[in-house]
Every structure is written in C-alpha cells, then in structure tokens.
mmCIF file of C-alpha atoms in Angstrom:
data_model
loop_
_atom_site.group_PDB
_atom_site.id
_atom_site.type_symbol
_atom_site.label_atom_id
_atom_site.label_comp_id
_atom_site.label_asym_id
_atom_site.label_seq_id
_atom_site.Cartn_x
_atom_site.Cartn_y
_atom_site.Cartn_z
ATOM 1 C CA MET A 1 -21.411 -3.260 -4.604
ATOM 2 C CA ILE A 2 -18.173 -5.231 -3.762
ATOM 3 C CA ARG A 3 -16.280 -6.946 -7.025
ATOM 4 C CA GLY A 4 -13.947 -9.448 -7.791
ATOM 5 C CA VAL A 5 -11.818 -8.093 -10.139
ATOM 6 C CA ARG A 6 -9.134 -10.867 -11.081
ATOM 7 C CA GLY A 7 -5.188 -11.261 -12.555
ATOM 8 C CA ALA A 8 -2.920 -13.102 -13.962
ATOM 9 C CA ILE A 9 0.929 -12.097 -15.086
ATOM 10 C CA THR A 10 4.046 -15.071 -16.056
ATOM 11 C CA VAL A 11 7.608 -13.408 -15.504
ATOM 12 C CA ASP A 12 10.707 -15.133 -16.611
ATOM 13 C CA CYS A 13 12.470 -15.427 -13.256
ATOM 14 C CA ASN A 14 12.342 -15.281 -9.550
ATOM 15 C CA SER A 15 14.230 -11.273 -8.903
ATOM 16 C CA GLU A 16 11.946 -8.896 -7.137
ATOM 17 C CA GLU A 17 12.689 -6.530 -9.561
ATOM 18 C CA VAL A 18 11.001 -8.548 -12.277
ATOM 19 C CA ILE A 19 7.917 -10.007 -10.136
ATOM 20 C CA ILE A 20 7.477 -6.137 -9.034
ATOM 21 C CA SER A 21 7.268 -4.552 -12.211
ATOM 22 C CA ALA A 22 5.554 -7.721 -13.670
ATOM 23 C CA THR A 23 2.769 -7.243 -10.622
ATOM 24 C CA GLU A 24 3.227 -3.014 -11.645
ATOM 25 C CA GLU A 25 2.074 -3.236 -15.387
ATOM 26 C CA LEU A 26 -0.956 -6.184 -14.443
ATOM 27 C CA LEU A 27 -2.154 -4.259 -11.416
ATOM 28 C CA ASN A 28 -2.321 -0.893 -13.987
ATOM 29 C CA GLN A 29 -3.711 -2.558 -16.872
ATOM 30 C CA ILE A 30 -6.463 -3.645 -13.997
ATOM 31 C CA ILE A 31 -7.133 -0.233 -12.763
ATOM 32 C CA GLU A 32 -6.821 0.901 -15.866
ATOM 33 C CA GLY A 33 -9.544 -1.466 -17.580
ATOM 34 C CA ASN A 34 -12.327 -0.939 -14.971
ATOM 35 C CA ASN A 35 -11.214 2.502 -14.075
ATOM 36 C CA ILE A 36 -11.041 1.520 -10.480
ATOM 37 C CA LEU A 37 -10.119 4.491 -8.094
ATOM 38 C CA PRO A 38 -8.095 3.755 -5.298
ATOM 39 C CA ASP A 39 -10.484 4.737 -2.677
ATOM 40 C CA GLN A 40 -12.581 1.943 -4.434
ATOM 41 C CA VAL A 41 -10.454 -1.284 -3.695
ATOM 42 C CA ALA A 42 -11.269 -2.852 -0.422
ATOM 43 C CA SER A 43 -8.722 -5.695 -0.498
ATOM 44 C CA VAL A 44 -5.891 -6.964 -2.075
ATOM 45 C CA PHE A 45 -5.305 -11.516 -2.839
ATOM 46 C CA ILE A 46 -2.785 -12.143 -4.775
ATOM 47 C CA SER A 47 -0.820 -15.416 -4.511
ATOM 48 C CA THR A 48 2.717 -17.025 -6.705
ATOM 49 C CA THR A 49 3.330 -20.093 -7.913
ATOM 50 C CA ASP A 50 5.589 -22.154 -5.264
ATOM 51 C CA ASP A 51 8.389 -21.115 -7.321
ATOM 52 C CA LEU A 52 7.966 -17.335 -6.572
ATOM 53 C CA ASN A 53 8.641 -15.423 -3.350
ATOM 54 C CA ALA A 54 5.023 -14.400 -2.388
ATOM 55 C CA ALA A 55 6.439 -11.087 -0.470
ATOM 56 C CA PHE A 56 7.644 -9.686 -4.107
ATOM 57 C CA PRO A 57 4.348 -8.488 -5.937
ATOM 58 C CA ALA A 58 3.223 -6.771 -2.666
ATOM 59 C CA ARG A 59 5.923 -4.265 -2.756
ATOM 60 C CA ALA A 60 4.604 -3.442 -6.015
ATOM 61 C CA LEU A 61 1.312 -2.230 -4.027
ATOM 62 C CA ARG A 62 3.175 0.484 -2.761
ATOM 63 C CA LYS A 63 3.465 2.874 -5.946
ATOM 64 C CA PHE A 64 -0.354 2.774 -5.837
ATOM 65 C CA PRO A 65 -1.141 6.508 -4.457
ATOM 66 C CA GLY A 66 -3.802 5.413 -1.633
ATOM 67 C CA TRP A 67 -4.072 2.405 -1.458
ATOM 68 C CA THR A 68 -2.055 2.894 2.029
ATOM 69 C CA TYR A 69 -4.402 1.430 3.557
ATOM 70 C CA VAL A 70 -5.441 -1.840 1.634
ATOM 71 C CA PRO A 71 -6.231 -5.177 3.114
ATOM 72 C CA VAL A 72 -3.497 -7.223 1.158
ATOM 73 C CA MET A 73 -3.434 -11.414 2.233
ATOM 74 C CA CYS A 74 -0.375 -12.341 0.214
ATOM 75 C CA MET A 75 0.334 -16.313 -0.392
ATOM 76 C CA ARG A 76 2.853 -19.598 -2.554
ATOM 77 C CA GLU A 77 0.007 -21.852 -3.412
ATOM 78 C CA LEU A 78 1.237 -25.563 -3.191
ATOM 79 C CA ALA A 79 3.192 -26.929 -6.089
ATOM 80 C CA VAL A 80 0.532 -29.101 -8.771
ATOM 81 C CA PRO A 81 2.099 -31.184 -11.209
ATOM 82 C CA ASN A 82 1.448 -29.607 -14.636
ATOM 83 C CA SER A 83 0.582 -25.927 -13.147
ATOM 84 C CA LEU A 84 1.621 -23.062 -14.846
ATOM 85 C CA PRO A 85 5.232 -21.346 -13.519
ATOM 86 C CA LEU A 86 6.768 -18.406 -12.632
ATOM 87 C CA CYS A 87 3.037 -16.801 -12.154
ATOM 88 C CA VAL A 88 1.872 -14.579 -10.430
ATOM 89 C CA ARG A 89 -2.459 -14.344 -9.856
ATOM 90 C CA VAL A 90 -3.977 -11.106 -7.776
ATOM 91 C CA MET A 91 -7.837 -10.640 -6.961
ATOM 92 C CA LEU A 92 -8.288 -7.570 -6.080
ATOM 93 C CA HIS A 93 -12.289 -7.055 -4.470
ATOM 94 C CA VAL A 94 -13.450 -3.327 -5.699
ATOM 95 C CA ASN A 95 -16.608 -1.357 -4.589
ATOM 96 C CA THR A 96 -18.185 0.087 -7.925
ATOM 97 C CA ALA A 97 -21.678 -0.585 -9.604
ATOM 98 C CA VAL A 98 -20.195 -2.004 -12.437
ATOM 99 C CA PRO A 99 -21.893 -5.618 -13.122
ATOM 100 C CA GLN A 100 -19.872 -8.661 -12.622
ATOM 101 C CA GLU A 101 -20.125 -9.338 -16.308
ATOM 102 C CA GLU A 102 -18.750 -6.348 -17.545
ATOM 103 C CA ILE A 103 -15.536 -6.428 -15.388
ATOM 104 C CA VAL A 104 -12.262 -7.117 -17.651
ATOM 105 C CA HIS A 105 -10.211 -9.433 -15.978
ATOM 106 C CA VAL A 106 -6.495 -9.304 -17.148
ATOM 107 C CA TYR A 107 -4.431 -12.322 -18.513
ATOM 108 C CA LEU A 108 -0.242 -11.565 -19.791
ATOM 109 C CA GLY A 109 1.752 -13.506 -20.477
ATOM 110 C CA GLY A 110 -0.038 -16.628 -21.303
ATOM 111 C CA ALA A 111 -1.602 -16.329 -18.042
ATOM 112 C CA THR A 112 -4.608 -18.184 -16.039
ATOM 113 C CA VAL A 113 -6.534 -17.895 -13.278
ATOM 114 C CA LEU A 114 -6.373 -21.193 -12.279
ATOM 115 C CA ARG A 115 -4.153 -23.885 -12.727
ATOM 116 C CA PRO A 116 -5.232 -26.040 -15.935
ATOM 117 C CA ASP A 117 -5.824 -29.684 -14.146
ATOM 118 C CA LEU A 118 -6.922 -27.698 -11.205
ATOM 119 C CA GLY A 119 -9.721 -26.091 -13.244
ATOM 120 C CA ASN A 120 -10.180 -29.821 -15.304
ATOM 121 C CA THR A 121 -10.712 -30.729 -11.539
ATOM 122 C CA LEU A 122 -13.488 -27.907 -10.611
ATOM 123 C CA ALA A 123 -15.656 -28.680 -13.739
ATOM 124 C CA LYS A 124 -16.792 -32.205 -13.187
#
C-alpha cells in the first residue's frame, strides 16, 4: 500500500549548502521515524517557498543509497501573504503496510506542511 509521509523544515537562508543539509536532516528524520527502506520509496514531491531555489532540496536525495531511480518532482510555491518564509516541504510516497494513522510526519524549525492562511481556508 502506498502511504504519504510528510515533512517540512525551515532554513536560515537561500544557500545551496544550507538547504541541502536541512533537507538531508528532514529526510533522515522521516526515514528513521518510519523505518523506511530505500526500495519502499515510490516517489518524492518537494516544494519550497517562493524565496528558495526549488532545485537545491532535490540534490539532497543523491546522498541516499538506493534512491537513484526514484521519481522526484520539485516546485516553487506561489508567494502568499502570511506564509512561512524559507521553508522546504517534502512528501514521500512509500510502499508500506504501516497504517496511515501510524505514519510519523516530521516538522522541524517551526515549519508546517500547509501555510497557516491556506490551512484556515481549507478548514472552511
């Protein structure tokens, strides 16, 4: 069964080194929290806030053994008032028998998956 595993992290600046390091930290936390094996990852979706380079987080994936052929989609989010600044969001699609309600989602540095303003809109 394919499950969605989400995570997000904020960064201090739009530096390739900082963004790659933060993305690696986030992915490691997601992998460890869910005991994910490389062959379980079906695809990865990465988005960044408008002020970050969307290609930098994808480069972090090269450091994970077995992820060479995993499809990756990267995009830059549209700027929205009151959105969190300098944030990388990740969604892994994982082939696992773990029930969705037991999946561990990871949010580091005060990051969220949905921006606060969109979260309120979706709740209406």
